[in-house]
PDB file of C-alpha atoms and ligand atoms in Angstrom:
ATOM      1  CA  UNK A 426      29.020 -55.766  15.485  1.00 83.00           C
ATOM      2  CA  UNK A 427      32.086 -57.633  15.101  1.00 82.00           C
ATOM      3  CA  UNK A 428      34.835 -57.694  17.828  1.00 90.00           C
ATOM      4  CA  UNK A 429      37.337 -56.904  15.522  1.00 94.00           C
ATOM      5  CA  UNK A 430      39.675 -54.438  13.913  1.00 98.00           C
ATOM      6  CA  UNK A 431      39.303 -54.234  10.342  1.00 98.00           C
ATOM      7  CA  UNK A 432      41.968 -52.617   8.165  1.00 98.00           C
ATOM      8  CA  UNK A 433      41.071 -50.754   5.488  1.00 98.00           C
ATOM      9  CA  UNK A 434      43.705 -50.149   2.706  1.00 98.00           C
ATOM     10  CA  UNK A 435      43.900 -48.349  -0.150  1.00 97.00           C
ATOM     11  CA  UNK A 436      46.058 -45.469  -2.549  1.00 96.00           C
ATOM     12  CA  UNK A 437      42.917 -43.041  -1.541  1.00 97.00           C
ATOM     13  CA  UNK A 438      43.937 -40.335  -4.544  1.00 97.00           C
ATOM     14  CA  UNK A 439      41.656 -39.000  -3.445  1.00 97.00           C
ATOM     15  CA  UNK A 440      38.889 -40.308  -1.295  1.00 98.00           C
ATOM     16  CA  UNK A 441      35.770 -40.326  -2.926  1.00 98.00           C
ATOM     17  CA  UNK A 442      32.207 -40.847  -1.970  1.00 97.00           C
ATOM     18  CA  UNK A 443      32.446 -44.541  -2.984  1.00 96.00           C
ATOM     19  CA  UNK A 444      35.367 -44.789  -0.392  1.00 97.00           C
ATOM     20  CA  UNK A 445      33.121 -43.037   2.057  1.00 97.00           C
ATOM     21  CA  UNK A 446      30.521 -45.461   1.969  1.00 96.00           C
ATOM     22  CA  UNK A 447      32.556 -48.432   2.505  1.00 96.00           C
ATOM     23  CA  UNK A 448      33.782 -46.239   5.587  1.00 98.00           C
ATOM     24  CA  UNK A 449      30.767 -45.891   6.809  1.00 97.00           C
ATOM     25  CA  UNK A 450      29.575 -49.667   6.739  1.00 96.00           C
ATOM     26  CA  UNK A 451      32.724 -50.775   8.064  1.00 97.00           C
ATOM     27  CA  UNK A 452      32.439 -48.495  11.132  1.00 97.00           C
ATOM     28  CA  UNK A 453      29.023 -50.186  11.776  1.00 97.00           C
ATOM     29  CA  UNK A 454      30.521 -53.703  10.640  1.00 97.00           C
ATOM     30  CA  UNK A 455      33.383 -53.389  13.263  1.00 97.00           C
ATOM     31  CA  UNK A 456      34.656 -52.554  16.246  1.00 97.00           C
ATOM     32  CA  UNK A 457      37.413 -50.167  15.416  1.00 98.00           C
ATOM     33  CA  UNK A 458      38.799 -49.892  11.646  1.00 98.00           C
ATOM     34  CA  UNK A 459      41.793 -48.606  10.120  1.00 98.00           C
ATOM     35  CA  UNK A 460      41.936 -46.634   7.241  1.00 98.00           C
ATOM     36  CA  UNK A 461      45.209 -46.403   5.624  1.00 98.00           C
ATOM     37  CA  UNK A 462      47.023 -44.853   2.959  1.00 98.00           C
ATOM     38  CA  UNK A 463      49.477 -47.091   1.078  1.00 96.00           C
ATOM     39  CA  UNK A 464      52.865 -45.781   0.166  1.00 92.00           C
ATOM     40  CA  UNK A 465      52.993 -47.435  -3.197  1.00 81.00           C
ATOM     41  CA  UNK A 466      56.047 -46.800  -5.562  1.00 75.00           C
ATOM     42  CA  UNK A 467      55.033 -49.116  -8.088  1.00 74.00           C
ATOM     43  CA  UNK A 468      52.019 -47.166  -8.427  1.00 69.00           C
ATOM     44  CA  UNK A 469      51.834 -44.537 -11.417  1.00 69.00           C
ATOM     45  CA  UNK A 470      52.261 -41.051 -10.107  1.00 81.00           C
ATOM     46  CA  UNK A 471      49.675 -39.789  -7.398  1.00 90.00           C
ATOM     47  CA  UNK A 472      47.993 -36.320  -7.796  1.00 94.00           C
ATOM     48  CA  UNK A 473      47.913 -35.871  -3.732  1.00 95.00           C
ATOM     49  CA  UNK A 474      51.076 -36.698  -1.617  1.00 95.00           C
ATOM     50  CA  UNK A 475      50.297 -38.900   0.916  1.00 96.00           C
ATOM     51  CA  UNK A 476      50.106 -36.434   3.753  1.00 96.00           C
ATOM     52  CA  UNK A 477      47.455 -34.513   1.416  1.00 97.00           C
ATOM     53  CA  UNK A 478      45.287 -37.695   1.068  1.00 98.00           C
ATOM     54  CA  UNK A 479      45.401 -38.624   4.921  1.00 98.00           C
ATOM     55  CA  UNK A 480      43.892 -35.003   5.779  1.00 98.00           C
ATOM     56  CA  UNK A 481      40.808 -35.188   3.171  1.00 98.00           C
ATOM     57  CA  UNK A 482      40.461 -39.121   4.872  1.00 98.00           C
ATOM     58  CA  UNK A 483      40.175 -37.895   8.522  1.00 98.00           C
ATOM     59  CA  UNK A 484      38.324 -34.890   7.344  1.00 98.00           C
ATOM     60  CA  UNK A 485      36.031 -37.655   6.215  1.00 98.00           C
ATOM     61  CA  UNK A 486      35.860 -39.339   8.991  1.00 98.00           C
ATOM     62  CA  UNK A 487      35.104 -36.228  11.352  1.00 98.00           C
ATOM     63  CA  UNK A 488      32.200 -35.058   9.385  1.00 98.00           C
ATOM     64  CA  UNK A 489      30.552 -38.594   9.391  1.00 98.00           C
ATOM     65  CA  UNK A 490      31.356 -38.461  13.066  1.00 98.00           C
ATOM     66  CA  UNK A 491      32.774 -41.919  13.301  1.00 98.00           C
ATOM     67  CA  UNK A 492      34.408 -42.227  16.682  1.00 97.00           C
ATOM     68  CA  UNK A 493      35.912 -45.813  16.159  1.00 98.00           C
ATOM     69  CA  UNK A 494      37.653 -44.970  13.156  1.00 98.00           C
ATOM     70  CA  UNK A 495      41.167 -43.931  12.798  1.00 98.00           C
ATOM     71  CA  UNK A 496      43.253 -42.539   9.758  1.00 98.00           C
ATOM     72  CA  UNK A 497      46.929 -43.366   8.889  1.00 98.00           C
ATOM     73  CA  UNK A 498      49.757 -44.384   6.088  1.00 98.00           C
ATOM     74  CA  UNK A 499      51.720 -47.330   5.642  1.00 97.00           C
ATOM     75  CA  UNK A 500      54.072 -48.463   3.108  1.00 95.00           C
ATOM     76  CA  UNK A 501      55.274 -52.295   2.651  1.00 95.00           C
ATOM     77  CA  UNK A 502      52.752 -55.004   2.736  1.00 95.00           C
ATOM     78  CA  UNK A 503      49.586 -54.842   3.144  1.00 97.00           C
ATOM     79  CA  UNK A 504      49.112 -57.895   5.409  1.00 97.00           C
ATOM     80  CA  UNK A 505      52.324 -57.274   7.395  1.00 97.00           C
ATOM     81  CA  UNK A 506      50.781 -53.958   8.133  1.00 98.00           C
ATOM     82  CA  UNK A 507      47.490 -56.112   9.149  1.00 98.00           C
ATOM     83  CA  UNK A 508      49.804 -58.070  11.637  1.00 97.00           C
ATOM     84  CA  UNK A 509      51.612 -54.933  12.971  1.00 97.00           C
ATOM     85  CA  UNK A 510      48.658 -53.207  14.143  1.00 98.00           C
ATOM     86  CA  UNK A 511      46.207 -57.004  15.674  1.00 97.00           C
ATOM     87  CA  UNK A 512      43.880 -56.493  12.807  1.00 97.00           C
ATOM     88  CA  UNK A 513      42.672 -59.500  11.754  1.00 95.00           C
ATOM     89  CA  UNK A 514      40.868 -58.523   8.510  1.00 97.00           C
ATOM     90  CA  UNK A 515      41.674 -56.436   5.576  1.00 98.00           C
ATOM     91  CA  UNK A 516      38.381 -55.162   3.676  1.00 97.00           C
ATOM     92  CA  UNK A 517      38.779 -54.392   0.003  1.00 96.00           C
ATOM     93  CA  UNK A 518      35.770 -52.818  -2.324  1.00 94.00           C
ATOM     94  CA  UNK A 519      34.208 -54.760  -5.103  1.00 93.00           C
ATOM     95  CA  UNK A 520      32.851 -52.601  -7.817  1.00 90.00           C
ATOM     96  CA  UNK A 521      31.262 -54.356 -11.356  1.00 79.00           C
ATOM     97  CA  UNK A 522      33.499 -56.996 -12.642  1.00 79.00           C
ATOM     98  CA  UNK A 523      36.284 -54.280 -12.786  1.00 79.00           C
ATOM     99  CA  UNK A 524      37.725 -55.134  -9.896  1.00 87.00           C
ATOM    100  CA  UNK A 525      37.486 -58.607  -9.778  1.00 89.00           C
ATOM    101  CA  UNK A 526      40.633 -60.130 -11.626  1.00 90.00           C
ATOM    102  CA  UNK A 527      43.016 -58.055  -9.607  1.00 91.00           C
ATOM    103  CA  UNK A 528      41.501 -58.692  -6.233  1.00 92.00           C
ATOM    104  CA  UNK A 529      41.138 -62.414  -6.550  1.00 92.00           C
ATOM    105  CA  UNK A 530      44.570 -62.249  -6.687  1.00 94.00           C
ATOM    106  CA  UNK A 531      45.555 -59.976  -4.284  1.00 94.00           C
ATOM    107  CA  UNK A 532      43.598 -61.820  -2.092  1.00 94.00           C
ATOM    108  CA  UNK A 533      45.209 -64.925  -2.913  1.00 94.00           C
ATOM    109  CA  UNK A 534      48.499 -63.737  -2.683  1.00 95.00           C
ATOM    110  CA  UNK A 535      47.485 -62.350   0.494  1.00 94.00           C
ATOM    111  CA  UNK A 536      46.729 -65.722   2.067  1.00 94.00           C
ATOM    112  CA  UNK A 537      49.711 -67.199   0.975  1.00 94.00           C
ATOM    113  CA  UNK A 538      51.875 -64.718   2.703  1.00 95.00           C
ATOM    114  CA  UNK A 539      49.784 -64.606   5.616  1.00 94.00           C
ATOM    115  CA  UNK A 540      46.849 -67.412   6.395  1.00 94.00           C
ATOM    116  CA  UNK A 541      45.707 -65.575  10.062  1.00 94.00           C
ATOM    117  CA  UNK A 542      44.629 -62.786   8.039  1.00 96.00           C
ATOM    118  CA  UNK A 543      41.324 -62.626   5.995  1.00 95.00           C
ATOM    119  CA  UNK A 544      39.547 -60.319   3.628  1.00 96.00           C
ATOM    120  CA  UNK A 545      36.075 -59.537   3.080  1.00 96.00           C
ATOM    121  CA  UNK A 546      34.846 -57.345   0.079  1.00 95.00           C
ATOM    122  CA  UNK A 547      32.317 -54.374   0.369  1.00 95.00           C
ATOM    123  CA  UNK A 548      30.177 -53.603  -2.803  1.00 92.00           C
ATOM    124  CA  UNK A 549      29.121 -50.666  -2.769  1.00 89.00           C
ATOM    125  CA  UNK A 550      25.626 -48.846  -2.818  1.00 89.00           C
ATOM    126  CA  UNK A 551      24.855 -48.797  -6.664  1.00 90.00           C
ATOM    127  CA  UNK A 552      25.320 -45.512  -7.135  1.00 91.00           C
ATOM    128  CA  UNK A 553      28.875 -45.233  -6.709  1.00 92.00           C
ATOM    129  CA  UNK A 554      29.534 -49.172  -8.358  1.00 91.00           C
ATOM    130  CA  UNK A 555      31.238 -47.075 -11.388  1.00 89.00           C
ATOM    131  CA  UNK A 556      32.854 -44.712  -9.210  1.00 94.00           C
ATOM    132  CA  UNK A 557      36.829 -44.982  -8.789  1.00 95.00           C
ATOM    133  CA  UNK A 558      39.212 -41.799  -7.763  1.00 95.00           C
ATOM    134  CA  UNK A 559      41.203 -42.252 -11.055  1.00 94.00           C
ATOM    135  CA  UNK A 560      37.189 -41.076 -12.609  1.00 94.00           C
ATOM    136  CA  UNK A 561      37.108 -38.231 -10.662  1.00 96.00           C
ATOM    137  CA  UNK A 562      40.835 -37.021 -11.367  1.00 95.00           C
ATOM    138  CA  UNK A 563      40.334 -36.679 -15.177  1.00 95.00           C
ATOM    139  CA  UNK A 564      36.788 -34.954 -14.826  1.00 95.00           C
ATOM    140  CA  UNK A 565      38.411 -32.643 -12.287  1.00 95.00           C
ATOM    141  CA  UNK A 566      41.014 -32.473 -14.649  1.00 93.00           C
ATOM    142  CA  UNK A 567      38.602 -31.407 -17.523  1.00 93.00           C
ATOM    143  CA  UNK A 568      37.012 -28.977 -15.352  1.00 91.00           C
ATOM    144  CA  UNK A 569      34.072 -31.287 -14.742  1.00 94.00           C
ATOM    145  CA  UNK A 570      31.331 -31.165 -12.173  1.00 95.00           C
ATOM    146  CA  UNK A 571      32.526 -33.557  -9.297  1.00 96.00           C
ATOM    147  CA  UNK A 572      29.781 -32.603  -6.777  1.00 96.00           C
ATOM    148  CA  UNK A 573      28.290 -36.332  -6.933  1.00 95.00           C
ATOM    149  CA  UNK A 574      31.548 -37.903  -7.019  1.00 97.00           C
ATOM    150  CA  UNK A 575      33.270 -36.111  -3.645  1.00 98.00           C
ATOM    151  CA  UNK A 576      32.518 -34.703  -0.693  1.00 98.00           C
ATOM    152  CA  UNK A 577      32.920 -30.727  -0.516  1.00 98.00           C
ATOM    153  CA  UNK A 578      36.229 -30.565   0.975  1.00 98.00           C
ATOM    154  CA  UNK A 579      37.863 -32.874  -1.479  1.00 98.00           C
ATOM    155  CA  UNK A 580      36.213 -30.856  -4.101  1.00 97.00           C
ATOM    156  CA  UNK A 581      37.864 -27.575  -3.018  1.00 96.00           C
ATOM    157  CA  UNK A 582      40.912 -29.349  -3.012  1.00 96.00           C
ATOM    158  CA  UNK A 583      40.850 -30.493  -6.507  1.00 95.00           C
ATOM    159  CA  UNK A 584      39.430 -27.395  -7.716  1.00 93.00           C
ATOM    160  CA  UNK A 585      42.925 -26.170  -6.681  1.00 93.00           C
ATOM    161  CA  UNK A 586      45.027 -28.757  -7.677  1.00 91.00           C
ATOM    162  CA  UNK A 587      43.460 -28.400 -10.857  1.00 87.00           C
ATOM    163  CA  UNK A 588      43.819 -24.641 -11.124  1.00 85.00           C
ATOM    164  CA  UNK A 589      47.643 -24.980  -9.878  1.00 84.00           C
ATOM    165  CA  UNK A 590      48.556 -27.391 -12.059  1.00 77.00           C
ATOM    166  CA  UNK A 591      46.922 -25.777 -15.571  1.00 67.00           C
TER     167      UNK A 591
HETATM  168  P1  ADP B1056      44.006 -49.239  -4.506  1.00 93.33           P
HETATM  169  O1  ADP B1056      45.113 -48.575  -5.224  1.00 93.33           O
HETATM  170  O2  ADP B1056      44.433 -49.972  -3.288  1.00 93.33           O
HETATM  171  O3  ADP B1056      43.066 -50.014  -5.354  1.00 93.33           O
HETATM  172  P2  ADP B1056      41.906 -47.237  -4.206  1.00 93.33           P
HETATM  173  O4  ADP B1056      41.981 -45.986  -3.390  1.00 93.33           O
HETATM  174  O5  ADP B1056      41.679 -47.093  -5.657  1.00 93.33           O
HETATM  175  O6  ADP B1056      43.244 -47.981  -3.869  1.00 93.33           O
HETATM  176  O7  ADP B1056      40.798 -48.192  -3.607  1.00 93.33           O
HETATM  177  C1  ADP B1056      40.876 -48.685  -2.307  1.00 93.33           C
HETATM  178  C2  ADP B1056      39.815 -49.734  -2.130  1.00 93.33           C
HETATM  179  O8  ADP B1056      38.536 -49.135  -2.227  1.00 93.33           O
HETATM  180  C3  ADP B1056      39.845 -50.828  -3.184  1.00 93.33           C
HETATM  181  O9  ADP B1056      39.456 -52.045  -2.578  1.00 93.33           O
HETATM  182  C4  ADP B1056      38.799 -50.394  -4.168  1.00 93.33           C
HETATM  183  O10 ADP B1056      38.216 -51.509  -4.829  1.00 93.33           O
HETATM  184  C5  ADP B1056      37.798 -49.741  -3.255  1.00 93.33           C
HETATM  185  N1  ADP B1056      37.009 -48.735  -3.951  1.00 93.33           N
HETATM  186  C6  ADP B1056      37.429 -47.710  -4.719  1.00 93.33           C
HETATM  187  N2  ADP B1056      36.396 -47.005  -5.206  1.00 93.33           N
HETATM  188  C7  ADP B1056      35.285 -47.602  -4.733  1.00 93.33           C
HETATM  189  C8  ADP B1056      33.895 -47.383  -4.892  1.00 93.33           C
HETATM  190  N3  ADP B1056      33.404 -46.423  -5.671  1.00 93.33           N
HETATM  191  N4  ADP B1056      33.073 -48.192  -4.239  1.00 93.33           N
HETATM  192  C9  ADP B1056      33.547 -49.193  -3.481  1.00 93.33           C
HETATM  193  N5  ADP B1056      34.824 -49.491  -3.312  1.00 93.33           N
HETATM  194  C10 ADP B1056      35.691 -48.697  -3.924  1.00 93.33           C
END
């Protein structure tokens, strides 16, 4: 294990079982790891508010029982976040080629602002390579069976969402 906190950052809208996994792995990678939520007001509008999406992630967290993980928000960026809090790596997920274009350059970007800090990319397990929150919001949306896609409390959630928003 490495002696290290490792940030993990993301919009989180909401967490999914693909998210979960990298969780998981990082809490066995690392010493501690942050999970955070990312205020982002570029980003097109969110179906959770942040506060929403930092309950189903520590939810999350509790049920996998990972003691040496910790749940919060942030908003600015990414790697002055990193700095703020002594974590010296940021850990992204790598799905199929989707992901790639955008995260080469975030992570180059990244290193130009700030060289102390690194990031590593997760793949995840194969079954959730095609597996992104934005899915799992329009099958929700379509009344779709998520079971696969979220854990049960996220499901309820949507389920709701869904139902309040119709
Ligand atoms: P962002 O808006 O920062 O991309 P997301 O919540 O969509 O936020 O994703 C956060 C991180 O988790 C990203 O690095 C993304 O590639 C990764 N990720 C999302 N879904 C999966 C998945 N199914 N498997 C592995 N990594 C994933």
């Amino acid at each position: 294990m490495m002696k290290t906190l490792a940030l993990y950052p993301g919009s989180f809208d909401p967490v999914t079982k693909g998210h979960e996994d990298l969780i998981r792995r990082c809490a066995s990678l690392f010493e501690n790891v942050v999970v955070a939520v990312a205020h982002n007001p570029n980003k097109q509008v969110s179906l959770f508010e942040v506060e929403e999406r930092l309950k189903f992630l520590t939810k999350s967290v509790e049920i996998m029982g990972l003691s040496n993980v910790s749940v919060t928000q942030f908003s600015g960026l990414t790697v002055k976040f990193a700095k703020q809090i002594g974590a010296s790596v940021i850990i992204r997920g790598l799905r199929v080629i989707s992901d790639f274009e955008y995260e080469c350059s975030m992570y180059q970007a990244n290193r130009t602002l700030e060289d102390t800090i690194d990031t590593l990319f997760l793949m995840p397990s194969l079954e959730y390579q095609f597996l992104s929150s934005r899915m799992v919001r329009e099958i929700a949306y379509f009344q779709g069976d998520i079971t696969s896609f979220v854990s049960p409390h996220v499901q309820q959630a949507l389920l709701q969402k869904v139902k309040s928003t119709a």
